[in-house]
């Protein structure tokens, strides 16, 4: 199993629009082969304005993640959110124990 932490800094006032886009894509991602978890999260304590959004993911393996990244709905997602976020970063992690 691998984990992915995808963190985005949103443009001011774009939180609701981002959540709307995510509400449409999350069910599609969760139905993908190899998807174990795909959970958009807002910072609970440090970010009352919703400036940062993190998607916590778990995938069966790297092949499942690569297939996910190549789907049409992820291409559509990237296009839909390109003006909603300032930047983003992705970390792919493997369990240490």
mmCIF file of C-alpha atoms in Angstrom:
data_model
loop_
_atom_site.group_PDB
_atom_site.id
_atom_site.type_symbol
_atom_site.label_atom_id
_atom_site.label_comp_id
_atom_site.label_asym_id
_atom_site.label_seq_id
_atom_site.Cartn_x
_atom_site.Cartn_y
_atom_site.Cartn_z
ATOM 1 C CA UNK A 1 0.000 0.000 0.000
ATOM 2 C CA UNK A 2 1.067 3.580 -0.606
ATOM 3 C CA UNK A 3 -0.233 6.834 0.823
ATOM 4 C CA UNK A 4 -0.507 10.175 -0.912
ATOM 5 C CA UNK A 5 -0.725 13.600 0.712
ATOM 6 C CA UNK A 6 -1.852 16.168 -1.855
ATOM 7 C CA UNK A 7 -1.862 19.685 -0.389
ATOM 8 C CA UNK A 8 -3.226 22.764 -2.117
ATOM 9 C CA UNK A 9 -3.102 26.429 -1.258
ATOM 10 C CA UNK A 10 -6.349 27.899 -2.504
ATOM 11 C CA UNK A 11 -6.858 31.333 -3.931
ATOM 12 C CA UNK A 12 -8.799 33.656 -1.645
ATOM 13 C CA UNK A 13 -12.522 32.958 -1.697
ATOM 14 C CA UNK A 14 -12.204 29.697 -3.645
ATOM 15 C CA UNK A 15 -12.855 27.142 -0.897
ATOM 16 C CA UNK A 16 -16.532 26.578 -1.743
ATOM 17 C CA UNK A 17 -15.837 26.254 -5.466
ATOM 18 C CA UNK A 18 -13.065 23.726 -4.752
ATOM 19 C CA UNK A 19 -15.351 21.705 -2.481
ATOM 20 C CA UNK A 20 -18.021 21.685 -5.187
ATOM 21 C CA UNK A 21 -15.563 20.308 -7.756
ATOM 22 C CA UNK A 22 -14.336 17.722 -5.260
ATOM 23 C CA UNK A 23 -17.873 16.605 -4.410
ATOM 24 C CA UNK A 24 -18.237 15.537 -8.035
ATOM 25 C CA UNK A 25 -14.885 13.797 -8.393
ATOM 26 C CA UNK A 26 -14.567 11.994 -5.041
ATOM 27 C CA UNK A 27 -17.170 9.274 -5.813
ATOM 28 C CA UNK A 28 -15.436 8.568 -9.137
ATOM 29 C CA UNK A 29 -12.047 8.238 -7.452
ATOM 30 C CA UNK A 30 -13.402 6.009 -4.696
ATOM 31 C CA UNK A 31 -14.792 3.632 -7.340
ATOM 32 C CA UNK A 32 -11.387 3.180 -8.998
ATOM 33 C CA UNK A 33 -9.615 -0.165 -8.720
ATOM 34 C CA UNK A 34 -6.963 0.042 -6.025
ATOM 35 C CA UNK A 35 -8.365 3.090 -4.238
ATOM 36 C CA UNK A 36 -8.484 2.450 -0.508
ATOM 37 C CA UNK A 37 -9.084 6.007 0.704
ATOM 38 C CA UNK A 38 -9.521 9.448 -0.874
ATOM 39 C CA UNK A 39 -10.471 12.057 1.706
ATOM 40 C CA UNK A 40 -10.375 15.838 1.179
ATOM 41 C CA UNK A 41 -9.599 17.600 4.469
ATOM 42 C CA UNK A 42 -9.437 21.176 5.743
ATOM 43 C CA UNK A 43 -6.979 22.173 8.456
ATOM 44 C CA UNK A 44 -8.844 21.741 11.736
ATOM 45 C CA UNK A 45 -7.007 24.272 13.892
ATOM 46 C CA UNK A 46 -4.558 26.432 12.005
ATOM 47 C CA UNK A 47 -6.528 27.703 9.008
ATOM 48 C CA UNK A 48 -9.944 29.179 9.832
ATOM 49 C CA UNK A 49 -10.257 30.786 6.384
ATOM 50 C CA UNK A 50 -9.924 27.517 4.453
ATOM 51 C CA UNK A 51 -6.789 28.581 2.608
ATOM 52 C CA UNK A 52 -5.329 25.070 2.551
ATOM 53 C CA UNK A 53 -6.956 21.826 1.485
ATOM 54 C CA UNK A 54 -5.286 18.430 1.791
ATOM 55 C CA UNK A 55 -6.394 15.214 0.142
ATOM 56 C CA UNK A 56 -5.323 12.148 2.108
ATOM 57 C CA UNK A 57 -5.182 9.092 -0.115
ATOM 58 C CA UNK A 58 -4.324 5.405 0.137
ATOM 59 C CA UNK A 59 -3.765 3.189 -2.883
ATOM 60 C CA UNK A 60 -3.135 -0.527 -3.320
ATOM 61 C CA UNK A 61 0.157 0.190 -5.115
ATOM 62 C CA UNK A 62 1.958 2.626 -7.414
ATOM 63 C CA UNK A 63 0.270 1.122 -10.490
ATOM 64 C CA UNK A 64 -3.159 1.941 -9.052
ATOM 65 C CA UNK A 65 -2.030 5.512 -8.334
ATOM 66 C CA UNK A 66 -0.615 5.901 -11.843
ATOM 67 C CA UNK A 67 -3.872 4.600 -13.354
ATOM 68 C CA UNK A 68 -5.784 7.103 -11.192
ATOM 69 C CA UNK A 69 -3.655 9.991 -12.401
ATOM 70 C CA UNK A 70 -4.343 9.009 -16.031
ATOM 71 C CA UNK A 71 -8.146 8.930 -15.747
ATOM 72 C CA UNK A 72 -10.344 11.347 -17.682
ATOM 73 C CA UNK A 73 -11.996 12.558 -14.476
ATOM 74 C CA UNK A 74 -8.630 13.581 -13.018
ATOM 75 C CA UNK A 75 -7.758 15.487 -16.205
ATOM 76 C CA UNK A 76 -11.132 17.219 -15.878
ATOM 77 C CA UNK A 77 -10.431 17.916 -12.197
ATOM 78 C CA UNK A 78 -7.055 19.506 -12.950
ATOM 79 C CA UNK A 79 -8.643 21.728 -15.588
ATOM 80 C CA UNK A 80 -11.561 22.697 -13.320
ATOM 81 C CA UNK A 81 -9.332 23.743 -10.406
ATOM 82 C CA UNK A 82 -6.441 25.395 -12.229
ATOM 83 C CA UNK A 83 -7.717 28.888 -11.345
ATOM 84 C CA UNK A 84 -8.847 27.956 -7.818
ATOM 85 C CA UNK A 85 -5.429 27.197 -6.337
ATOM 86 C CA UNK A 86 -2.174 29.074 -6.003
ATOM 87 C CA UNK A 87 -0.042 25.963 -5.783
ATOM 88 C CA UNK A 88 -0.054 22.328 -4.841
ATOM 89 C CA UNK A 89 2.339 19.643 -3.689
ATOM 90 C CA UNK A 90 2.123 15.867 -3.692
ATOM 91 C CA UNK A 91 3.983 13.472 -1.405
ATOM 92 C CA UNK A 92 3.898 9.736 -2.044
ATOM 93 C CA UNK A 93 4.671 7.698 1.070
ATOM 94 C CA UNK A 94 5.270 4.046 1.840
ATOM 95 C CA UNK A 95 4.674 2.604 5.293
ATOM 96 C CA UNK A 96 7.875 2.319 7.302
ATOM 97 C CA UNK A 97 6.707 -0.576 9.467
#
